[in-house]
Short mmCIF file of C-alpha atoms and ligand atoms in Angstrom, two decimals:
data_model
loop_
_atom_site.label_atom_id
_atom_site.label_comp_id
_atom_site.label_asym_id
_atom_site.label_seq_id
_atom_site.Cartn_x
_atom_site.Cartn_y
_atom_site.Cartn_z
CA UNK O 1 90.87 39.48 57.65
CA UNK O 2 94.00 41.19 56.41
CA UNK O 3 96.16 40.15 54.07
CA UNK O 4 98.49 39.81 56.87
CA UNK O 5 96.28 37.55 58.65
CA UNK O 6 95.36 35.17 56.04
CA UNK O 7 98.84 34.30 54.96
CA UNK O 8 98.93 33.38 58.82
CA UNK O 9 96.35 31.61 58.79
CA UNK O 10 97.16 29.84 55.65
CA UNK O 11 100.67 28.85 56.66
CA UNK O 12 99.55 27.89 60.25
CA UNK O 13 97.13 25.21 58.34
CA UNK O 14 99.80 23.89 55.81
CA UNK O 15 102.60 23.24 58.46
CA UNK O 16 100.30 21.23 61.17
CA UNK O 17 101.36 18.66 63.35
CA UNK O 18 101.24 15.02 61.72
CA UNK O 19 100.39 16.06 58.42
CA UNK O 20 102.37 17.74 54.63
CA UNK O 21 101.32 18.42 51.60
CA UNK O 22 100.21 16.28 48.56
CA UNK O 23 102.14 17.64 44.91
CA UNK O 24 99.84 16.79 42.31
CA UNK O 25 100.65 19.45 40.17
CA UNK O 26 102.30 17.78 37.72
CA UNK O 27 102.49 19.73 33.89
CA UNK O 28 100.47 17.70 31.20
CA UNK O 29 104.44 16.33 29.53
CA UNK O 30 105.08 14.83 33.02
CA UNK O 31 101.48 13.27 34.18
CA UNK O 32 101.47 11.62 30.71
CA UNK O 33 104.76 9.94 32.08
CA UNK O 34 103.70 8.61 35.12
CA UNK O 35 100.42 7.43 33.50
CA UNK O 36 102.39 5.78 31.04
CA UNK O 37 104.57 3.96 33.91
CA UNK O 38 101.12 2.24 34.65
CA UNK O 39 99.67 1.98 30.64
CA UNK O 40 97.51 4.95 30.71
CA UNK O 41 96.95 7.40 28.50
CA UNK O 42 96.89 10.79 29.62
CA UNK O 43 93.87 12.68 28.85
CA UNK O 44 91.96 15.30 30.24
CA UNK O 45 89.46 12.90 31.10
CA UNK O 46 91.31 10.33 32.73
CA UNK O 47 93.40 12.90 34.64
CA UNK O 48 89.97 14.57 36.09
CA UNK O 49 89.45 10.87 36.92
CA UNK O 50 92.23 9.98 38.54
CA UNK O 51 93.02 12.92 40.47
CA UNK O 52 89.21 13.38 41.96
CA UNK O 53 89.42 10.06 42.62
CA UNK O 54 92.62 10.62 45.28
CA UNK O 55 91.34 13.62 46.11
CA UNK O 56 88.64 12.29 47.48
CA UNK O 57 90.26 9.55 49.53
CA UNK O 58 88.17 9.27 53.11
CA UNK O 59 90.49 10.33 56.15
CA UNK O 60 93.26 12.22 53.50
CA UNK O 61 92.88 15.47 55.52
CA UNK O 62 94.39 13.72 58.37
CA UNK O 63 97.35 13.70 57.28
CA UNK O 64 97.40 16.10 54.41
CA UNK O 65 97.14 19.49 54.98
CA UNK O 66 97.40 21.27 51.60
CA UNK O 67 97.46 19.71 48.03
CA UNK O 68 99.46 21.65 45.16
CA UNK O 69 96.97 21.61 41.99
CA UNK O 70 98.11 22.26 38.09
CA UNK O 71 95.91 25.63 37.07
CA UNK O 72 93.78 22.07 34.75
CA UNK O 73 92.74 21.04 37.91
CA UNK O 74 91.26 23.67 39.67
CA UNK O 75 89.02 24.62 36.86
CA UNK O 76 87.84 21.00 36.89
CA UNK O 77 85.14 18.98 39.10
CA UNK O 78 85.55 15.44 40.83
CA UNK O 79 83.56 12.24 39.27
CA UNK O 80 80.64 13.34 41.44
CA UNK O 81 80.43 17.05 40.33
CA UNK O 82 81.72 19.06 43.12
CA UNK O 83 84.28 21.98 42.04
CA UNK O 84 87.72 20.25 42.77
CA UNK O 85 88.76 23.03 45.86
CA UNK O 86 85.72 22.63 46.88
CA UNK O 87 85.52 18.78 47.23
CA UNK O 88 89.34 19.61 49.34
CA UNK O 89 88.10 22.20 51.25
CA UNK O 90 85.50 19.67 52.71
CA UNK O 91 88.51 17.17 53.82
CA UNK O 92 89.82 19.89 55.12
CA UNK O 93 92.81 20.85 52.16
CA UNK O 94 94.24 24.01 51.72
CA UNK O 95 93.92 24.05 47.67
CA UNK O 96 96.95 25.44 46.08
CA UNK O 97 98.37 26.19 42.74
CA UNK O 98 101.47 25.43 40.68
CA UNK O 99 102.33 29.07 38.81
CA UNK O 100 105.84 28.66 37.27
CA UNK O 101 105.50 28.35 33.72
CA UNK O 102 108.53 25.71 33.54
CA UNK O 103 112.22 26.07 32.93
CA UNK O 104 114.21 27.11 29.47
CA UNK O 105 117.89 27.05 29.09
CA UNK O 106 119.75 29.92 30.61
CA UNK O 107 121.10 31.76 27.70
CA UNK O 108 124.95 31.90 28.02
CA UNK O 109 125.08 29.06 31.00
CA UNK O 110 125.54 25.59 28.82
CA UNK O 111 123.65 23.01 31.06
CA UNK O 112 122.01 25.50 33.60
CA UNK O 113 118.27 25.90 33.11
CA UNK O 114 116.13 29.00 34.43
CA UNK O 115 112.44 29.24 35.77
CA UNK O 116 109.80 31.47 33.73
CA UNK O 117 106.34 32.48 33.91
CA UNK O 118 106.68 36.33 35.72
CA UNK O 119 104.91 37.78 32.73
CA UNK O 120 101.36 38.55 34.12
CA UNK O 121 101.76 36.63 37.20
CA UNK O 122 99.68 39.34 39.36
CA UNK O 123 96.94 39.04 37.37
CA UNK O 124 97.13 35.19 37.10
CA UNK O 125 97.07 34.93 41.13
CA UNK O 126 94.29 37.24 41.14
CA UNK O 127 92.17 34.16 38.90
CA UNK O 128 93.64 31.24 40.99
CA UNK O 129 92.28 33.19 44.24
CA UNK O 130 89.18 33.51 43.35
CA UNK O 131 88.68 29.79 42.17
CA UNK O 132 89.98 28.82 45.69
CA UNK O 133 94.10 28.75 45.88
CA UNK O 134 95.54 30.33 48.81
CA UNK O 135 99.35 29.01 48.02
CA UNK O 136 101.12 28.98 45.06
CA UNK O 137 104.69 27.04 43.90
CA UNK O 138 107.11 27.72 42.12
CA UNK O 139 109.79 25.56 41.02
CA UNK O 140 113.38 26.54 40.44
CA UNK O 141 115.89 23.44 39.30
CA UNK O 142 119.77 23.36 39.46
CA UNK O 143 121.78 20.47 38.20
CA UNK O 144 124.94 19.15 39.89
CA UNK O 145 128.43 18.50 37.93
CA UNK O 146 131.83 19.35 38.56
CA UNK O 147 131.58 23.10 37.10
CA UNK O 148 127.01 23.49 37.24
CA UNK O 149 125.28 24.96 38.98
CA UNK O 150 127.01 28.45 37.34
CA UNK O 151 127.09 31.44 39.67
CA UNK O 152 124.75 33.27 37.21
CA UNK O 153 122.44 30.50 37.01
CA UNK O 154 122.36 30.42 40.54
CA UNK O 155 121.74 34.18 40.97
CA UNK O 156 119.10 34.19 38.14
CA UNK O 157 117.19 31.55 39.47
CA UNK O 158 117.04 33.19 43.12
CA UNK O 159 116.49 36.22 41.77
CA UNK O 160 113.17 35.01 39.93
CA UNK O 161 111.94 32.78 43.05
CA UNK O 162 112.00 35.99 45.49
CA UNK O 163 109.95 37.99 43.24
CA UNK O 164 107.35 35.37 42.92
CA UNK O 165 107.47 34.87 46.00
CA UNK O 166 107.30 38.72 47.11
CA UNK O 167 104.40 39.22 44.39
CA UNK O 168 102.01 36.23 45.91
CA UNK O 169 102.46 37.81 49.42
CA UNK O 170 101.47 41.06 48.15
CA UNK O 171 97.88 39.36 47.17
CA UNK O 172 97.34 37.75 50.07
CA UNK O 173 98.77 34.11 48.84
CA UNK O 174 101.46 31.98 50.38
CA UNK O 175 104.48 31.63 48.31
CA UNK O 176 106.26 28.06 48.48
CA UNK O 177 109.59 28.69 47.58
CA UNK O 178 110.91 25.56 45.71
CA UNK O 179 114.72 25.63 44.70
CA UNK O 180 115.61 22.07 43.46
CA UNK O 181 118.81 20.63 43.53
CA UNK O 182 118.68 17.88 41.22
CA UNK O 183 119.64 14.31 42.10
CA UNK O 184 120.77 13.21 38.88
CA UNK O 185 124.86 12.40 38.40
CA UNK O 186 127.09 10.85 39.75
CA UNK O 187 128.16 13.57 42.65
CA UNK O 188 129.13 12.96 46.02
CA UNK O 189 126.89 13.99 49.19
CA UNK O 190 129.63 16.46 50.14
CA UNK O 191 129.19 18.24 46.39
CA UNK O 192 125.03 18.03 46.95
CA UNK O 193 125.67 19.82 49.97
CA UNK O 194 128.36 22.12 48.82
CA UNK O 195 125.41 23.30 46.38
CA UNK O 196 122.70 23.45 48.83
CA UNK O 197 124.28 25.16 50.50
CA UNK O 198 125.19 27.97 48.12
CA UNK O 199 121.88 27.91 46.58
CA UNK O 200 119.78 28.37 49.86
CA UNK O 201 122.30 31.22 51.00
CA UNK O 202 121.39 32.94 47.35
CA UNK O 203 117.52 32.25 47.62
CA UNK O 204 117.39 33.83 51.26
CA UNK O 205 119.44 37.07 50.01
CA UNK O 206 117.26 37.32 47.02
CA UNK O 207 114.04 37.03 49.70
CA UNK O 208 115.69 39.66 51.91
CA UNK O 209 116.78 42.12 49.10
CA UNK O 210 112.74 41.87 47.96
CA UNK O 211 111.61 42.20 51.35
CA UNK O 212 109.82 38.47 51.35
CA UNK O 213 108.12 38.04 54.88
CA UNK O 214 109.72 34.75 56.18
CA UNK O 215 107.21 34.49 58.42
CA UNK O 216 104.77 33.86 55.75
CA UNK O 217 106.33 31.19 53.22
CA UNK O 218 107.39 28.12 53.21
CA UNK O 219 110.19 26.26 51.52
CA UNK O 220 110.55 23.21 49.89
CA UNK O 221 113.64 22.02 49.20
CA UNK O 222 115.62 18.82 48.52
CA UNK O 223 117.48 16.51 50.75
CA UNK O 224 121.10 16.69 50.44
CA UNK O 225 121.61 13.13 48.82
CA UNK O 226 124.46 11.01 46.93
CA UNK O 227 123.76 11.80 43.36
CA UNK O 228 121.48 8.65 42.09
CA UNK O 229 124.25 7.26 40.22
CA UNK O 230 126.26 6.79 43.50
CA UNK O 231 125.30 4.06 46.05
CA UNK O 232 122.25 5.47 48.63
CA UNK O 233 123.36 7.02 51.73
CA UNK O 234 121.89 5.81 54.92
CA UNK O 235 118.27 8.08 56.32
CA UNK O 236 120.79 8.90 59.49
CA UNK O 237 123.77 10.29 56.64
CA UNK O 238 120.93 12.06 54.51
CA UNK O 239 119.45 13.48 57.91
CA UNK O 240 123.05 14.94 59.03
CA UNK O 241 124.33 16.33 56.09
CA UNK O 242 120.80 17.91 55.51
CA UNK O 243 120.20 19.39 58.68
CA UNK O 244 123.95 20.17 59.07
CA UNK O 245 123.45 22.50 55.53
CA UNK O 246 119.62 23.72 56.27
CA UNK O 247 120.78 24.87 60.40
CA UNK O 248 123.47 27.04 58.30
CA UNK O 249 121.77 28.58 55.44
CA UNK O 250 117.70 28.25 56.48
CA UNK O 251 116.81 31.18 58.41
CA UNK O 252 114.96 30.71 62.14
CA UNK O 253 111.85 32.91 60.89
CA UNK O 254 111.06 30.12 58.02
CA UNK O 255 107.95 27.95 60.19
CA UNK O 256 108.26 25.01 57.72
CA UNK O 257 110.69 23.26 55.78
CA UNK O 258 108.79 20.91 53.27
CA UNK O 259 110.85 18.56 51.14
CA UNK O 260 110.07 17.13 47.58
CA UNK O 261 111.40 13.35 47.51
CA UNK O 262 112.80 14.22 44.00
CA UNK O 263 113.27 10.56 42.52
CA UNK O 264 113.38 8.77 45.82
CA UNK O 265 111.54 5.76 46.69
CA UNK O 266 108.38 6.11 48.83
CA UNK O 267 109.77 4.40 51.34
CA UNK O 268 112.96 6.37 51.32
CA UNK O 269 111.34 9.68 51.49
CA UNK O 270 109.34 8.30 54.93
CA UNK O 271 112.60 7.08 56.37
CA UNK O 272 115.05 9.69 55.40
CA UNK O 273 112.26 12.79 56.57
CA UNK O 274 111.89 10.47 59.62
CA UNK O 275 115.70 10.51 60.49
CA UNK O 276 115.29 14.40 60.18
CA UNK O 277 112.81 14.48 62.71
CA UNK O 278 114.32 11.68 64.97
CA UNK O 279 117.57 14.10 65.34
CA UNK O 280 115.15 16.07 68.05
CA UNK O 281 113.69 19.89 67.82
CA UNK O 282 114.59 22.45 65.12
CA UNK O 283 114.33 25.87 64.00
CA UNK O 284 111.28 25.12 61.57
CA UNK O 285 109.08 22.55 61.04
CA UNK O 286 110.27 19.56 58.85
CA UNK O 287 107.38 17.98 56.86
CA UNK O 288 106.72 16.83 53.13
CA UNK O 289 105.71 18.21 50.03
CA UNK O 290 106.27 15.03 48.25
CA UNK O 291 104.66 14.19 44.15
CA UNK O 292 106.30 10.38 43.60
CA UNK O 293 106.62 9.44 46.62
CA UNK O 294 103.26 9.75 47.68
CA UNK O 295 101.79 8.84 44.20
CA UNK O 296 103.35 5.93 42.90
CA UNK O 297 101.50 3.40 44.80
CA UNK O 298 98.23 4.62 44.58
CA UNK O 299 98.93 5.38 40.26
CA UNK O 300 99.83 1.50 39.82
CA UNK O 301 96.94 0.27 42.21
CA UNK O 302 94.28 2.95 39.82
CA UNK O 303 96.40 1.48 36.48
CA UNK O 304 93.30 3.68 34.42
CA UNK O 305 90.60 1.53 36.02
CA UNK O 306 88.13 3.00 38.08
CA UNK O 307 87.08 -0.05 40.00
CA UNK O 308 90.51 0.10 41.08
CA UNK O 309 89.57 3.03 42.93
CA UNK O 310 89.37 1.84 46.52
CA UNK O 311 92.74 0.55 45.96
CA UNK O 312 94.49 3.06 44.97
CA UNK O 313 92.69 5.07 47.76
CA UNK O 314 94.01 2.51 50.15
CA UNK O 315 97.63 3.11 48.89
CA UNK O 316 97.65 7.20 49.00
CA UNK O 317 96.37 6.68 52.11
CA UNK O 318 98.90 4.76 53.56
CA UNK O 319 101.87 6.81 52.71
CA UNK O 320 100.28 9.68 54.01
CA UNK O 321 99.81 8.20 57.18
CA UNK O 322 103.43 6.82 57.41
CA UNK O 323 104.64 10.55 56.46
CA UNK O 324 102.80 11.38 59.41
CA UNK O 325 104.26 9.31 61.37
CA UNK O 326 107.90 11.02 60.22
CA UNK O 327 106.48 14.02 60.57
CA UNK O 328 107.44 13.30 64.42
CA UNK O 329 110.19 10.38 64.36
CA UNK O 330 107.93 7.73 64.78
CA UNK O 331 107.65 5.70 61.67
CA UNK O 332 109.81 2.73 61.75
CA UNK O 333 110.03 0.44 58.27
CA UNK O 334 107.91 -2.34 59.94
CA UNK O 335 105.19 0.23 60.01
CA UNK O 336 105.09 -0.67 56.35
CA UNK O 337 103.27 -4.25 56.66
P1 13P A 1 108.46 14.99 43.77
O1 13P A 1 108.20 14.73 45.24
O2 13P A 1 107.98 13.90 42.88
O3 13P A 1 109.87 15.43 43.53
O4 13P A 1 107.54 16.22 43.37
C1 13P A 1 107.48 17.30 44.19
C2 13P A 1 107.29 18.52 43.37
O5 13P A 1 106.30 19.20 43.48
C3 13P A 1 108.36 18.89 42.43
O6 13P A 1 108.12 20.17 41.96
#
């Protein structure tokens, strides 16, 4: 295969019908908060634990077509000794790979925060390919306030995501192109989208100007929400105002548009990517690329206890299958039980 081809290949697998992709790349300062949520202590140990353990939920490939690993993880092996993108490729999981090296204030910008981890990239992908990735993510974050995001933070932060993006194509790996808009404050929908808006327009100049194939990405985004100071808009208001910004912005060529549920419930994330779907055919495919909202559940049914296992199993499993479901506006909230 050419290069060509496998990034075709590789996106054709992540944006299937029915299913989205697991986040469980979460850095060692933010795993040992959401272990602490349930009175666990993070440790290498109990993170090989619990993440083999959903890994290896029976049926997850149904509904999960790719699962984004931190680099920890795919050195490791599951509880019963199989490499970890091994043990995924057998559920039929495209194995991928967080790369960004996390954000640092943007000198000169008070409150903005830029992406890092360029340095030696190439030769980084080249190790992650041959353990198994065949997508990478990296994460860009802008904050909402009445003067943030700044234009240079925005430009910076483009700028950085295209050649990431422009570098993993040129070895043969899928780039998901993450720029988050934060849902912290106090803004208004109308400001999330104003943002959005001018964010996505910067990311897809800063793709075109490095000549990123949008063909062969995929972009993960987040909803344009209330900030989560503000009351919760409805999943039909999220759905408008999001589609309404991405139809603008989001180029045709872009096959799949996979959101991150960024501090939203579980169930919030199912109804509000339902509502997206339920408005009827798009340019791209609208799926999920969610962490939380596919996590939480199954992290307070494990609690650190291995007999918990089937549980917790039970409780990934479900929210994959709801997510689905709004993969194709068909989930409804009784569908919950
Ligand atoms: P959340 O869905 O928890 O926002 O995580 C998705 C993700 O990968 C953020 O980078």
């Amino acid at each position: 295969m050419t290069l060509q081809e496998e990034l075709s290949a590789t996106v054709g697998e992540l944006v299937q019908a029915g299913k989205g992709i697991l986040a469980a790349d979460e850095s060692h300062p933010t795993i040992a908060k959401r272990f602490n949520a349930v009175g666990v202590e993070s440790s290498e140990e109990k993170r090989r634990e619990y993440r083999s353990l959903i890994f290896s939920t029976s049926g997850l490939g149904e509904f999960i077509s790719g699962v984004i690993l931190f680099e920890e993880t795919l050195g490791q092996t599951s509880l019963d000794n199989q490499r970890i993108p091994e043990l995924l490729a057998k559920q039929g999981i495209v194995p991928g790979i967080k790369v960004d090296k996390g954000k640092k204030p943007l000198i000169n910008a008070p409150g903005d925060e830029i992406t890092v981890g360029l340095d030696g990239l190439e030769d980084r992908l080249e190790i992650y390919r041959n353990q198994g990735a065949r997508f990478a993510k990296w994460r860009d974050v802008f904050h909402i306030s009445d003067t943030l995001p700044s234009p240079q933070a925005v430009e910076a932060n483009a700028e950085v995501l295209a050649r990431y993006a422009a570098i993993c194509q040129s070895v043969g790996i899928v780039p998901i192109v993450e720029p988050e808009v934060l849902i912290d404050g106090n803004h208004t929908i109308e400001r999330c989208a104003e943002v959005s808006e001018a964010v996505l327009r910067e990311v897809f100049h800063a793709l075109y100007r490095h000549k990123v194939e949008l063909e062969q990405m995929i972009l993960k985004p987040s909803m344009v929400t209330p900030g989560k100071d503000n009351p919760k808009a409805t999943p039909e208001e999220v759905a408008q105002a999001t589609i309404g910004v991405f139809r603008r912005a989001v180029p045709a060529a872009v096959p799949g548009i996979c959101f991150l549920s960024g501090g939203q419930t579980p169930e919030e994330a199912t109804a509000n990517l339902n509502a997206m779907n339920a408005m009827g055919a798009q340019p791209w495919e609208l799926s999920f690329s969610y962490g939380r909202a596919l996590q939480e559940p199954a992290q307070k049914a494990w609690a650190g206890n291995l007999e918990n296992g089937p549980a917790a199993q039970e409780a990934l499993l479900k929210r994959a299958r709801l997510n689905g479901a709004a993969r194709n506006g068909s989930y409804a909230p009784d569908m919950e039980g």
